mmCIF file of C-alpha atoms and ligand atoms in Angstrom:
data_model
loop_
_atom_site.group_PDB
_atom_site.id
_atom_site.type_symbol
_atom_site.label_atom_id
_atom_site.label_comp_id
_atom_site.label_asym_id
_atom_site.label_seq_id
_atom_site.Cartn_x
_atom_site.Cartn_y
_atom_site.Cartn_z
ATOM 1 C CA MET A 1 -0.066 0.030 0.029
ATOM 2 C CA THR A 2 1.287 3.437 -0.870
ATOM 3 C CA ARG A 3 1.787 5.725 2.055
ATOM 4 C CA LEU A 4 2.770 9.480 2.145
ATOM 5 C CA LYS A 5 5.989 10.166 4.013
ATOM 6 C CA LEU A 6 5.316 13.242 6.019
ATOM 7 C CA GLY A 7 8.062 15.231 7.907
ATOM 8 C CA LEU A 8 6.807 17.188 11.047
ATOM 9 C CA PRO A 9 9.044 19.969 12.326
ATOM 10 C CA LYS A 10 10.791 19.047 15.626
ATOM 11 C CA GLY A 11 11.343 21.882 18.086
ATOM 12 C CA SER A 12 9.758 25.345 18.021
ATOM 13 C CA LEU A 13 6.946 24.300 15.594
ATOM 14 C CA GLU A 14 6.276 20.851 16.830
ATOM 15 C CA GLN A 15 3.469 21.421 19.351
ATOM 16 C CA ALA A 16 1.737 24.121 17.233
ATOM 17 C CA THR A 17 1.973 21.736 14.324
ATOM 18 C CA ILE A 18 0.526 18.724 16.159
ATOM 19 C CA GLU A 19 -2.383 20.954 17.383
ATOM 20 C CA LEU A 20 -3.137 22.254 13.822
ATOM 21 C CA PHE A 21 -3.250 18.619 12.451
ATOM 22 C CA SER A 22 -5.619 17.743 15.295
ATOM 23 C CA GLN A 23 -7.910 20.610 14.429
ATOM 24 C CA ALA A 24 -7.583 19.580 10.784
ATOM 25 C CA GLY A 25 -8.702 16.016 11.657
ATOM 26 C CA TRP A 26 -5.570 13.996 12.207
ATOM 27 C CA HIS A 27 -4.560 12.876 15.605
ATOM 28 C CA ILE A 28 -0.846 12.536 15.897
ATOM 29 C CA SER A 29 0.707 11.114 19.037
ATOM 30 C CA THR A 30 4.413 11.485 20.004
ATOM 31 C CA SER A 31 6.180 9.595 22.706
ATOM 32 C CA SER A 32 9.237 11.035 24.433
ATOM 33 C CA ARG A 33 12.162 9.453 22.860
ATOM 34 C CA ASN A 34 10.623 8.351 19.573
ATOM 35 C CA TYR A 35 11.124 10.413 16.328
ATOM 36 C CA PHE A 36 8.241 8.497 14.511
ATOM 37 C CA PRO A 37 4.969 9.747 15.782
ATOM 38 C CA SER A 38 1.938 7.677 15.156
ATOM 39 C CA ILE A 39 -1.000 9.209 13.123
ATOM 40 C CA ASP A 40 -4.567 7.940 12.884
ATOM 41 C CA ASP A 41 -4.372 7.725 9.033
ATOM 42 C CA PRO A 42 -3.090 4.429 7.516
ATOM 43 C CA GLU A 43 -2.197 6.436 4.339
ATOM 44 C CA ILE A 44 0.428 8.608 6.175
ATOM 45 C CA VAL A 45 3.717 7.760 7.881
ATOM 46 C CA CYS A 46 5.248 10.571 9.949
ATOM 47 C CA SER A 47 8.737 11.399 11.118
ATOM 48 C CA LEU A 48 10.016 14.283 13.287
ATOM 49 C CA VAL A 49 12.763 16.302 11.575
ATOM 50 C CA ARG A 50 14.722 19.418 12.428
ATOM 51 C CA PRO A 51 13.170 22.292 10.350
ATOM 52 C CA GLN A 52 16.742 23.079 9.391
ATOM 53 C CA GLU A 53 17.042 19.699 7.403
ATOM 54 C CA MET A 54 13.402 19.345 6.240
ATOM 55 C CA ALA A 55 13.940 20.778 2.717
ATOM 56 C CA ARG A 56 16.991 18.439 2.118
ATOM 57 C CA TYR A 57 15.076 15.341 2.936
ATOM 58 C CA VAL A 58 11.962 16.370 0.918
ATOM 59 C CA ALA A 59 14.285 17.335 -2.100
ATOM 60 C CA ASP A 60 15.914 13.953 -2.122
ATOM 61 C CA GLY A 61 12.772 12.026 -1.698
ATOM 62 C CA THR A 62 13.328 10.639 1.751
ATOM 63 C CA LEU A 63 10.124 12.522 2.658
ATOM 64 C CA ASP A 64 7.239 13.209 0.217
ATOM 65 C CA MET A 65 5.986 16.237 2.110
ATOM 66 C CA GLY A 66 7.082 18.338 5.049
ATOM 67 C CA LEU A 67 6.420 21.465 7.084
ATOM 68 C CA THR A 68 9.319 23.862 7.851
ATOM 69 C CA GLY A 69 9.935 27.610 7.994
ATOM 70 C CA LEU A 70 10.645 29.691 4.768
ATOM 71 C CA ASP A 71 13.871 30.834 6.595
ATOM 72 C CA TRP A 72 15.446 27.347 6.370
ATOM 73 C CA ILE A 73 14.286 26.779 2.697
ATOM 74 C CA LEU A 74 16.073 30.069 1.795
ATOM 75 C CA GLU A 75 19.174 29.305 4.042
ATOM 76 C CA TRP A 76 19.880 26.173 2.021
ATOM 77 C CA GLU A 77 18.716 27.682 -1.311
ATOM 78 C CA CYS A 78 16.203 24.982 -1.760
ATOM 79 C CA GLU A 79 13.545 27.236 -3.301
ATOM 80 C CA GLN A 80 13.709 25.204 -6.625
ATOM 81 C CA LYS A 81 14.655 21.874 -5.120
ATOM 82 C CA VAL A 82 11.332 21.361 -3.440
ATOM 83 C CA ALA A 83 7.773 22.194 -4.591
ATOM 84 C CA GLN A 84 6.322 24.986 -2.456
ATOM 85 C CA ILE A 85 2.717 23.962 -1.933
ATOM 86 C CA GLY A 86 1.861 26.974 0.267
ATOM 87 C CA ALA A 87 2.304 29.006 3.391
ATOM 88 C CA LEU A 88 0.611 28.490 6.682
ATOM 89 C CA GLU A 89 0.183 31.394 8.946
ATOM 90 C CA TYR A 90 1.225 29.983 12.405
ATOM 91 C CA SER A 91 4.360 29.975 14.487
ATOM 92 C CA LYS A 92 5.432 28.643 17.832
ATOM 93 C CA SER A 93 3.054 30.702 19.942
ATOM 94 C CA SER A 94 0.741 32.695 17.560
ATOM 95 C CA ASN A 95 -1.170 32.634 14.275
ATOM 96 C CA ARG A 96 1.256 35.103 12.786
ATOM 97 C CA PRO A 97 4.612 34.988 10.843
ATOM 98 C CA CYS A 98 7.860 35.528 12.428
ATOM 99 C CA ARG A 99 10.565 38.115 11.443
ATOM 100 C CA TRP A 100 14.280 37.859 11.041
ATOM 101 C CA VAL A 101 15.582 41.208 12.249
ATOM 102 C CA LEU A 102 18.940 43.040 12.687
ATOM 103 C CA ILE A 103 19.392 43.747 16.399
ATOM 104 C CA VAL A 104 21.780 46.018 18.157
ATOM 105 C CA ARG A 105 22.444 47.403 21.642
ATOM 106 C CA GLN A 106 20.359 50.553 22.308
ATOM 107 C CA ASP A 107 23.553 52.787 22.292
ATOM 108 C CA SER A 108 24.947 51.299 19.102
ATOM 109 C CA GLU A 109 25.932 53.642 16.392
ATOM 110 C CA ILE A 110 24.483 51.147 13.856
ATOM 111 C CA LYS A 111 21.300 52.849 12.419
ATOM 112 C CA ARG A 112 21.036 50.834 9.129
ATOM 113 C CA VAL A 113 22.295 47.750 7.370
ATOM 114 C CA GLU A 114 24.965 49.739 5.586
ATOM 115 C CA ASP A 115 26.529 50.662 8.998
ATOM 116 C CA LEU A 116 27.491 47.022 9.488
ATOM 117 C CA GLN A 117 30.525 47.562 7.210
ATOM 118 C CA GLY A 118 33.552 45.891 8.982
ATOM 119 C CA LYS A 119 31.507 44.875 11.949
ATOM 120 C CA ARG A 120 30.803 41.462 13.594
ATOM 121 C CA VAL A 121 27.314 39.979 13.123
ATOM 122 C CA ALA A 122 26.159 36.744 14.879
ATOM 123 C CA THR A 123 23.289 34.580 13.459
ATOM 124 C CA GLU A 124 21.995 31.117 13.039
ATOM 125 C CA LEU A 125 20.902 32.067 9.536
ATOM 126 C CA GLU A 126 24.353 32.340 8.266
ATOM 127 C CA GLY A 127 24.112 31.839 4.488
ATOM 128 C CA PHE A 128 20.965 34.014 4.214
ATOM 129 C CA THR A 129 22.668 36.886 6.142
ATOM 130 C CA ARG A 130 25.790 36.702 4.113
ATOM 131 C CA ARG A 131 23.857 36.891 0.894
ATOM 132 C CA HIS A 132 21.675 39.610 2.118
ATOM 133 C CA LEU A 133 24.668 41.752 3.130
ATOM 134 C CA GLN A 134 26.513 41.015 -0.087
ATOM 135 C CA GLN A 135 23.433 42.153 -2.100
ATOM 136 C CA ARG A 136 23.371 45.365 -0.202
ATOM 137 C CA GLY A 137 27.269 45.864 -0.826
ATOM 138 C CA VAL A 138 28.216 45.427 2.975
ATOM 139 C CA GLU A 139 31.271 43.524 3.945
ATOM 140 C CA ALA A 140 30.856 42.253 7.446
ATOM 141 C CA ASP A 141 32.105 39.478 9.511
ATOM 142 C CA VAL A 142 29.218 37.023 9.718
ATOM 143 C CA LEU A 143 29.660 34.507 12.594
ATOM 144 C CA PHE A 144 27.568 31.338 13.003
ATOM 145 C CA SER A 145 25.694 31.240 16.306
ATOM 146 C CA TRP A 146 24.514 28.062 17.922
ATOM 147 C CA GLY A 147 21.764 30.014 19.878
ATOM 148 C CA ALA A 148 21.369 32.422 22.764
ATOM 149 C CA THR A 149 22.296 34.951 20.072
ATOM 150 C CA GLU A 150 20.787 38.047 21.821
ATOM 151 C CA ALA A 151 23.065 37.567 24.679
ATOM 152 C CA LYS A 152 26.195 37.837 22.382
ATOM 153 C CA VAL A 153 25.007 41.348 21.398
ATOM 154 C CA VAL A 154 24.551 42.445 25.067
ATOM 155 C CA GLU A 155 27.911 40.989 26.075
ATOM 156 C CA GLY A 156 29.621 42.780 23.227
ATOM 157 C CA LEU A 157 30.985 39.698 21.663
ATOM 158 C CA VAL A 158 29.548 40.979 18.424
ATOM 159 C CA ASP A 159 28.294 44.404 17.200
ATOM 160 C CA ALA A 160 24.929 43.116 15.938
ATOM 161 C CA ALA A 161 22.866 39.917 15.428
ATOM 162 C CA VAL A 162 20.358 38.702 12.886
ATOM 163 C CA GLU A 163 17.801 36.909 14.938
ATOM 164 C CA ILE A 164 14.273 35.486 14.678
ATOM 165 C CA THR A 165 11.497 37.189 16.718
ATOM 166 C CA GLU A 166 7.839 36.273 17.202
ATOM 167 C CA THR A 167 6.503 37.980 20.354
ATOM 168 C CA GLY A 168 9.433 40.282 20.723
ATOM 169 C CA SER A 169 9.858 39.310 24.353
ATOM 170 C CA THR A 170 13.365 37.975 24.013
ATOM 171 C CA ILE A 171 14.585 41.209 22.367
ATOM 172 C CA ARG A 172 12.727 43.332 24.967
ATOM 173 C CA ALA A 173 14.178 41.326 27.827
ATOM 174 C CA HIS A 174 17.687 41.954 26.609
ATOM 175 C CA GLY A 175 16.959 45.726 26.009
ATOM 176 C CA LEU A 176 18.068 45.458 22.419
ATOM 177 C CA ARG A 177 16.873 47.726 19.395
ATOM 178 C CA ILE A 178 15.636 46.421 16.105
ATOM 179 C CA VAL A 179 17.534 48.194 13.129
ATOM 180 C CA GLU A 180 15.683 46.633 10.218
ATOM 181 C CA ASP A 181 13.479 43.596 9.221
ATOM 182 C CA LEU A 182 15.413 41.284 6.830
ATOM 183 C CA LEU A 183 12.916 38.554 6.337
ATOM 184 C CA GLU A 184 9.365 37.548 7.187
ATOM 185 C CA THR A 185 9.014 33.819 7.596
ATOM 186 C CA ARG A 186 6.148 31.591 7.588
ATOM 187 C CA THR A 187 5.637 27.880 8.021
ATOM 188 C CA MET A 188 5.703 26.351 4.488
ATOM 189 C CA ILE A 189 4.212 23.125 3.140
ATOM 190 C CA ILE A 190 6.704 21.668 0.817
ATOM 191 C CA ALA A 191 6.782 18.512 -1.262
ATOM 192 C CA ASN A 192 9.031 16.418 -3.316
ATOM 193 C CA HIS A 193 8.912 17.068 -7.032
ATOM 194 C CA ASP A 194 8.408 13.397 -7.964
ATOM 195 C CA ALA A 195 5.710 13.221 -5.247
ATOM 196 C CA VAL A 196 3.641 15.938 -6.927
ATOM 197 C CA ARG A 197 3.796 14.161 -10.271
ATOM 198 C CA ASP A 198 2.360 11.056 -8.573
ATOM 199 C CA ASP A 199 -1.449 11.328 -8.728
ATOM 200 C CA TRP A 200 -2.111 9.453 -5.503
ATOM 201 C CA LYS A 201 0.534 11.395 -3.607
ATOM 202 C CA LYS A 202 -0.538 14.677 -4.996
ATOM 203 C CA SER A 203 -4.064 14.135 -4.062
ATOM 204 C CA LYS A 204 -3.025 13.199 -0.465
ATOM 205 C CA ILE A 205 -0.819 16.323 -0.264
ATOM 206 C CA ASP A 206 -3.770 18.398 -1.471
ATOM 207 C CA GLN A 207 -6.231 16.933 1.072
ATOM 208 C CA ILE A 208 -3.888 17.722 3.966
ATOM 209 C CA THR A 209 -3.181 21.204 2.572
ATOM 210 C CA LEU A 210 -6.851 22.009 2.157
ATOM 211 C CA LEU A 211 -7.654 20.843 5.787
ATOM 212 C CA LEU A 212 -4.632 22.684 7.417
ATOM 213 C CA ASN A 213 -5.719 25.786 5.660
ATOM 214 C CA ALA A 214 -9.306 25.265 6.606
ATOM 215 C CA ALA A 215 -8.339 24.788 10.371
ATOM 216 C CA LEU A 216 -6.226 27.971 10.270
ATOM 217 C CA THR A 217 -8.831 30.090 8.567
ATOM 218 C CA ALA A 218 -11.342 29.012 11.084
ATOM 219 C CA ARG A 219 -9.167 30.318 13.957
ATOM 220 C CA HIS A 220 -9.885 33.853 12.611
ATOM 221 C CA LYS A 221 -13.669 33.328 12.199
ATOM 222 C CA ALA A 222 -16.690 32.872 14.362
ATOM 223 C CA VAL A 223 -20.495 32.149 13.795
ATOM 224 C CA LEU A 224 -22.942 34.599 15.206
ATOM 225 C CA LYS A 225 -26.479 33.497 15.625
ATOM 226 C CA MET A 226 -29.391 35.654 16.922
ATOM 227 C CA ASN A 227 -33.070 36.216 16.816
ATOM 228 C CA VAL A 228 -34.362 39.402 15.253
ATOM 229 C CA PRO A 229 -37.776 41.116 15.001
ATOM 230 C CA VAL A 230 -38.864 40.945 11.377
ATOM 231 C CA ALA A 231 -39.606 44.561 11.624
ATOM 232 C CA ARG A 232 -36.002 45.424 12.361
ATOM 233 C CA SER A 233 -34.425 42.760 10.157
ATOM 234 C CA ALA A 234 -33.155 45.262 7.481
ATOM 235 C CA GLU A 235 -31.451 47.281 10.255
ATOM 236 C CA VAL A 236 -29.624 44.097 11.552
ATOM 237 C CA LEU A 237 -28.626 42.816 8.145
ATOM 238 C CA ALA A 238 -27.161 46.291 7.328
ATOM 239 C CA ILE A 239 -24.783 45.690 10.105
ATOM 240 C CA LEU A 240 -23.607 42.297 9.259
ATOM 241 C CA PRO A 241 -20.539 42.222 6.942
ATOM 242 C CA SER A 242 -21.733 42.179 3.362
ATOM 243 C CA LEU A 243 -19.326 39.511 1.910
ATOM 244 C CA GLN A 244 -21.088 36.570 3.598
ATOM 245 C CA SER A 245 -24.832 36.412 2.856
ATOM 246 C CA PRO A 246 -26.393 35.614 6.223
ATOM 247 C CA THR A 247 -28.867 32.614 6.622
ATOM 248 C CA ILE A 248 -32.281 33.671 7.565
ATOM 249 C CA ASN A 249 -34.787 31.183 9.037
ATOM 250 C CA PRO A 250 -38.357 31.890 10.109
ATOM 251 C CA LEU A 251 -39.237 31.150 13.796
ATOM 252 C CA SER A 252 -42.513 29.828 15.205
ATOM 253 C CA ASP A 253 -43.510 33.360 16.068
ATOM 254 C CA PRO A 254 -43.937 35.013 12.697
ATOM 255 C CA ALA A 255 -42.830 38.288 14.121
ATOM 256 C CA TRP A 256 -39.239 36.844 14.527
ATOM 257 C CA GLN A 257 -36.581 35.334 12.439
ATOM 258 C CA ALA A 258 -33.224 33.548 13.116
ATOM 259 C CA VAL A 259 -30.092 35.042 11.479
ATOM 260 C CA GLU A 260 -26.881 33.258 11.245
ATOM 261 C CA THR A 261 -23.611 34.358 9.738
ATOM 262 C CA VAL A 262 -19.812 33.789 9.730
ATOM 263 C CA VAL A 263 -17.714 36.866 10.712
ATOM 264 C CA ASP A 264 -14.106 37.716 11.544
ATOM 265 C CA ARG A 265 -13.291 37.062 15.035
ATOM 266 C CA SER A 266 -11.749 40.553 15.382
ATOM 267 C CA GLN A 267 -15.183 42.132 14.589
ATOM 268 C CA VAL A 268 -17.278 40.216 16.961
ATOM 269 C CA ARG A 269 -17.070 42.602 19.972
ATOM 270 C CA ASP A 270 -18.252 45.529 17.910
ATOM 271 C CA LEU A 271 -20.821 43.569 15.939
ATOM 272 C CA ILE A 272 -22.483 42.168 19.057
ATOM 273 C CA TRP A 273 -22.800 45.567 20.657
ATOM 274 C CA ARG A 274 -24.291 47.113 17.480
ATOM 275 C CA LEU A 275 -26.597 44.131 16.713
ATOM 276 C CA LYS A 276 -28.035 44.359 20.329
ATOM 277 C CA GLN A 277 -28.725 47.995 19.699
ATOM 278 C CA ALA A 278 -30.533 47.087 16.398
ATOM 279 C CA GLY A 279 -32.884 44.786 18.240
ATOM 280 C CA ALA A 280 -31.192 41.371 17.982
ATOM 281 C CA VAL A 281 -31.663 39.126 21.041
ATOM 282 C CA GLY A 282 -30.330 35.689 22.063
ATOM 283 C CA ILE A 283 -27.072 36.520 20.282
ATOM 284 C CA LEU A 284 -24.760 33.422 20.271
ATOM 285 C CA GLU A 285 -21.080 33.118 19.257
ATOM 286 C CA TYR A 286 -19.647 29.864 18.195
ATOM 287 C CA ASP A 287 -16.002 28.809 17.547
ATOM 288 C CA LEU A 288 -15.430 26.959 14.164
ATOM 289 C CA LYS A 289 -12.962 24.101 13.588
ATOM 290 C CA LYS A 290 -12.768 24.442 9.777
ATOM 291 C CA VAL A 291 -13.700 26.863 7.061
ATOM 292 C CA VAL A 292 -13.445 25.476 3.511
HETATM 293 N N1 ATP B 301 8.916 31.610 18.214
HETATM 294 C C1 ATP B 301 9.776 30.999 17.397
HETATM 295 N N2 ATP B 301 11.091 30.903 17.650
HETATM 296 C C2 ATP B 301 11.963 30.255 16.894
HETATM 297 N N3 ATP B 301 11.646 29.667 15.648
HETATM 298 C C3 ATP B 301 10.233 29.718 15.269
HETATM 299 C C4 ATP B 301 9.319 30.400 16.207
HETATM 300 N N4 ATP B 301 8.078 30.184 15.636
HETATM 301 C C5 ATP B 301 8.234 29.589 14.409
HETATM 302 N N5 ATP B 301 9.608 29.321 14.335
HETATM 303 C C6 ATP B 301 10.131 28.635 13.102
HETATM 304 O O1 ATP B 301 10.639 27.339 13.660
HETATM 305 C C7 ATP B 301 11.794 26.962 12.921
HETATM 306 C C8 ATP B 301 13.007 26.786 13.918
HETATM 307 O O2 ATP B 301 12.542 25.821 14.755
HETATM 308 P P1 ATP B 301 13.612 25.082 15.717
HETATM 309 O O3 ATP B 301 13.033 24.358 16.731
HETATM 310 O O4 ATP B 301 14.622 24.316 14.785
HETATM 311 O O5 ATP B 301 14.443 26.283 16.238
HETATM 312 P P2 ATP B 301 14.654 26.724 17.744
HETATM 313 O O6 ATP B 301 13.458 26.966 18.498
HETATM 314 O O7 ATP B 301 15.652 27.934 17.526
HETATM 315 O O8 ATP B 301 15.401 25.426 18.284
HETATM 316 P P3 ATP B 301 16.367 25.335 19.405
HETATM 317 O O9 ATP B 301 15.556 24.946 20.516
HETATM 318 O O10 ATP B 301 17.332 24.204 18.894
HETATM 319 O O11 ATP B 301 17.072 26.682 19.568
HETATM 320 C C9 ATP B 301 12.088 28.048 11.863
HETATM 321 O O12 ATP B 301 11.670 27.680 10.637
HETATM 322 C C10 ATP B 301 11.410 29.194 12.564
HETATM 323 O O13 ATP B 301 10.873 30.196 11.503
HETATM 324 O O1 PRP B 302 10.394 36.976 20.000
HETATM 325 P P1 PRP B 302 10.192 35.837 20.910
HETATM 326 O O2 PRP B 302 8.786 35.349 20.993
HETATM 327 O O3 PRP B 302 10.781 36.112 22.233
HETATM 328 O O4 PRP B 302 10.988 34.630 20.190
HETATM 329 C C1 PRP B 302 12.303 34.613 19.679
HETATM 330 C C2 PRP B 302 13.337 33.793 20.501
HETATM 331 O O5 PRP B 302 12.982 32.355 20.346
HETATM 332 C C3 PRP B 302 14.101 31.676 19.736
HETATM 333 O O6 PRP B 302 14.952 31.208 20.749
HETATM 334 P P2 PRP B 302 15.155 29.710 21.153
HETATM 335 O O7 PRP B 302 14.090 29.389 22.228
HETATM 336 O O8 PRP B 302 15.263 28.983 19.866
HETATM 337 O O9 PRP B 302 16.475 29.818 21.858
HETATM 338 P P3 PRP B 302 18.016 29.841 21.281
HETATM 339 O O10 PRP B 302 18.269 31.317 21.048
HETATM 340 O O11 PRP B 302 18.905 29.395 22.365
HETATM 341 O O12 PRP B 302 17.907 28.994 20.041
HETATM 342 C C4 PRP B 302 14.753 32.775 19.011
HETATM 343 O O13 PRP B 302 16.123 32.348 18.799
HETATM 344 C C5 PRP B 302 14.590 34.117 19.853
HETATM 345 O O14 PRP B 302 15.632 34.069 20.872
HETATM 346 MG MG1 MG B 303 16.823 28.577 18.590
#
């Protein structure tokens, strides 16, 4: 039986990825010292792989499909070596992309990338940083960092660092200053080129991609349900976002209707307040698991 070999990112993205698959409909269970998680789909076999190495194993066919950051695809110049199926907007602790930024001490004289000329820069994303500086005509000493990179800037071991940030708390905790954004990175779905030419594998990759995207979209949406006096229905409908056409159902009392619609989660608090004023009652908000 054909099975899709799926690489899941070990480390920062691991927990968030397993939670996303769970919402998408696949239960993945890991056990502490085993790098082959089990999944409740006989058509998939999973392995945990460091995001730094994912593109290499997808490119050579060890894996058919994998999830990793755009940063590590660019670092190893694998943009063409793998099929980039799509981006997923989630990181370790949020549903937002991460940024690779140039950071310096508050009192540093470095105000722009060009000021790095002749300086020492620490980073884990060494190749990308070298190429970026080269493109901008800057000659600097780029030093590979195994981690705790912010500390090296604070200690003065280097003049600057190129480091990833998500919430910004590590940069804040070290009192550092962001000079410039160099890269916005998202979690990417990548696939082996031969795998996407195989009808069965391509269809499995598409199924997983569709459901992961559906789960992520649902995180930004909510369902609002309410009862509305027919006499004020136009007023209520005018408030609801026009993109979705609300579902309207009659109630046993002909003077009332039930209205249901999907809205952006960010709008809910304003909408509920306005709908209430427009005569809606029994307003309910539901979470969604998937939006396709
Ligand atoms: N908050 C985050 N911090 C670091 N990397 C993140 C974060 N959110 C998403 N990522 C992505 O995770 C990948 C790096 O994950 P990985 O676990 O290898 O790094 P790490 O957290 O720096 O690991 P380590 O614990 O070895 O330092 C990158 O592709 C990066 O873009
Ligand atoms: O903006 P934030 O939300 O604070 O996240 C960014 C921090 O997380 C990562 O550190 P990691 O845990 O990988 O430690 P490391 O530096 O030792 O690799 C990254 O290297 C930053 O230090
Ligand atoms: Mg790290």
